[in-house]
Amino acid sequence: MKHILTVAGLLAFSIPYACQGLSPRVITISLLILLFSYIMLLPSLRSLIATLADNPLLTLLMLYIAASCLWAEQEQTSSLLMVLKFLAFSTFGLYLATHYTIQGCIRLLVVTLSILSILNLLAVLLVPSFAIHGGVEHTGLWKGISGHKNTLGTLSLLGFVSHVIYFFRGKHKVLHIGFILLNALLLIKCQSTTSLMLTSSFFVFILFILLFKRIRSIALRGFFISCSCLLVLLGLVFTFTYGDAIASEFGKTTTLTGRTEIWQGIAGAIQSHYWFGHGYGSYWAARPSIYANGIRFDLTSSHSGFRDLWIDVGLTGLLATITLAITTLYKFRIGKADMYTWLTAAVFFLFIILNNITDSRFLNSLSIYWIIFMVIVIKVQERHTLAVAEKANSTALSTQPLH
């Protein structure tokens, strides 16, 4: 029952209908999940306190984001409800990280993504008027129950790469092939360019890591890394040289579908509340119109998670988040012990960082992204702390005099 309720919580935080906005439905779901997380955490307060103490920057960042309601510009009740939602999914993330191993967390996330991919396909087949874009924008493109083609793309990306990794693990291959094909179909039909590019990049990254781990010779490993770096460098040179031509082939422009113009339009909003931001969720709650180069954009985010953090909680919150991301990447190790689980975690974490460059997937989107970020930060730190303790113990034993 515990696992079922946990997956239900993850599903709720992955569906816009259940976690976006401040409707009575969303607030009720948030309260129920917050209550569930509280009940589950209460008997293990010592473990929770130890986790928070072992992750001081993450703890301070969460407290800071919650406290930003004190200077938020929006109506106070709405601001408090935004904080309530933040506390709900952050507490659920803490519950997940303290009650499950990294293997358990990743397994539950993969199960959740698999269920979502099935629900998205069923929605398209059974309720196409709801699950396929109509009107002027994105007509005919799939969005499933995810509300938008780009959201469907990101969730399908995570489902695709996780099943690719589990396929190479060697168990239930037919099942994983089925989900790989299903998520590939969803990616193609939603036509999210960023998701398709990231999927291709992560697929190559997965193959690189798996091949690298199979090479025993140090000389061959060095040659393999050198060739890989050269190919990446050539790819970057080619992209920068022929960027306009490549973008036009896909019906895109180098403004990233207007994103760079949006970023110019929000520059004033960032400057006006440079250090502490407008308060979590406050700026976009008013749904402001952004003007850039004579074009009007009616938005709910800047299409950049890092810029949205800057708007919400200022440079202070942004730098704390970037520091967390960098230190976590530095501590990441994909060793032989349960390599596939940690490889999945690494791909998920890299996705959170890279996707937030051109899309908003930290706080101003589905809550599942922040939960993934939190859980991986905590689990990497947990593993790092254990490795440091083991090294200290082995050093102490080696220096003890023999009797």
Short mmCIF file of N, CA and C in Angstrom, two decimals, residues 15 79 143 161 179 210 241-242 274 310 312 325 371 374 380:
data_model
loop_
_atom_site.label_atom_id
_atom_site.label_comp_id
_atom_site.label_asym_id
_atom_site.label_seq_id
_atom_site.Cartn_x
_atom_site.Cartn_y
_atom_site.Cartn_z
N ILE A 15 1.01 15.60 -13.25
CA ILE A 15 -0.14 15.92 -14.10
C ILE A 15 -0.61 17.34 -13.80
N SER A 79 -0.21 33.99 -2.17
CA SER A 79 1.19 33.74 -1.89
C SER A 79 1.36 32.60 -0.88
N LYS A 143 -0.44 16.32 -26.92
CA LYS A 143 -0.09 16.83 -25.59
C LYS A 143 -0.50 15.87 -24.48
N VAL A 161 14.69 7.37 -21.88
CA VAL A 161 16.07 7.10 -21.48
C VAL A 161 16.14 6.11 -20.32
N PHE A 179 8.11 -0.04 -23.93
CA PHE A 179 8.05 1.34 -23.41
C PHE A 179 8.98 2.28 -24.18
N LEU A 210 28.24 3.28 -20.93
CA LEU A 210 28.22 1.82 -20.90
C LEU A 210 29.42 1.22 -21.62
N THR A 241 28.52 27.09 -36.68
CA THR A 241 28.78 27.59 -38.03
C THR A 241 27.52 27.59 -38.89
N TYR A 242 26.75 26.51 -38.77
CA TYR A 242 25.57 26.35 -39.63
C TYR A 242 24.27 26.37 -38.81
N TYR A 274 16.57 42.46 -7.96
CA TYR A 274 17.78 41.74 -8.36
C TYR A 274 18.18 40.64 -7.37
N TRP A 310 15.51 33.37 -10.81
CA TRP A 310 16.00 34.72 -10.56
C TRP A 310 14.83 35.68 -10.31
N ASP A 312 11.79 34.80 -9.28
CA ASP A 312 11.06 34.39 -8.07
C ASP A 312 11.82 34.68 -6.78
N ALA A 325 23.65 22.34 -7.76
CA ALA A 325 23.77 21.53 -8.97
C ALA A 325 25.24 21.18 -9.25
N ILE A 371 11.08 17.53 -7.29
CA ILE A 371 11.22 16.32 -6.47
C ILE A 371 12.41 15.51 -6.95
N MET A 374 15.60 17.33 -5.87
CA MET A 374 15.83 17.17 -4.43
C MET A 374 16.35 15.79 -4.09
N VAL A 380 22.95 11.66 -3.59
CA VAL A 380 24.37 11.81 -3.94
C VAL A 380 25.17 12.23 -2.70
#
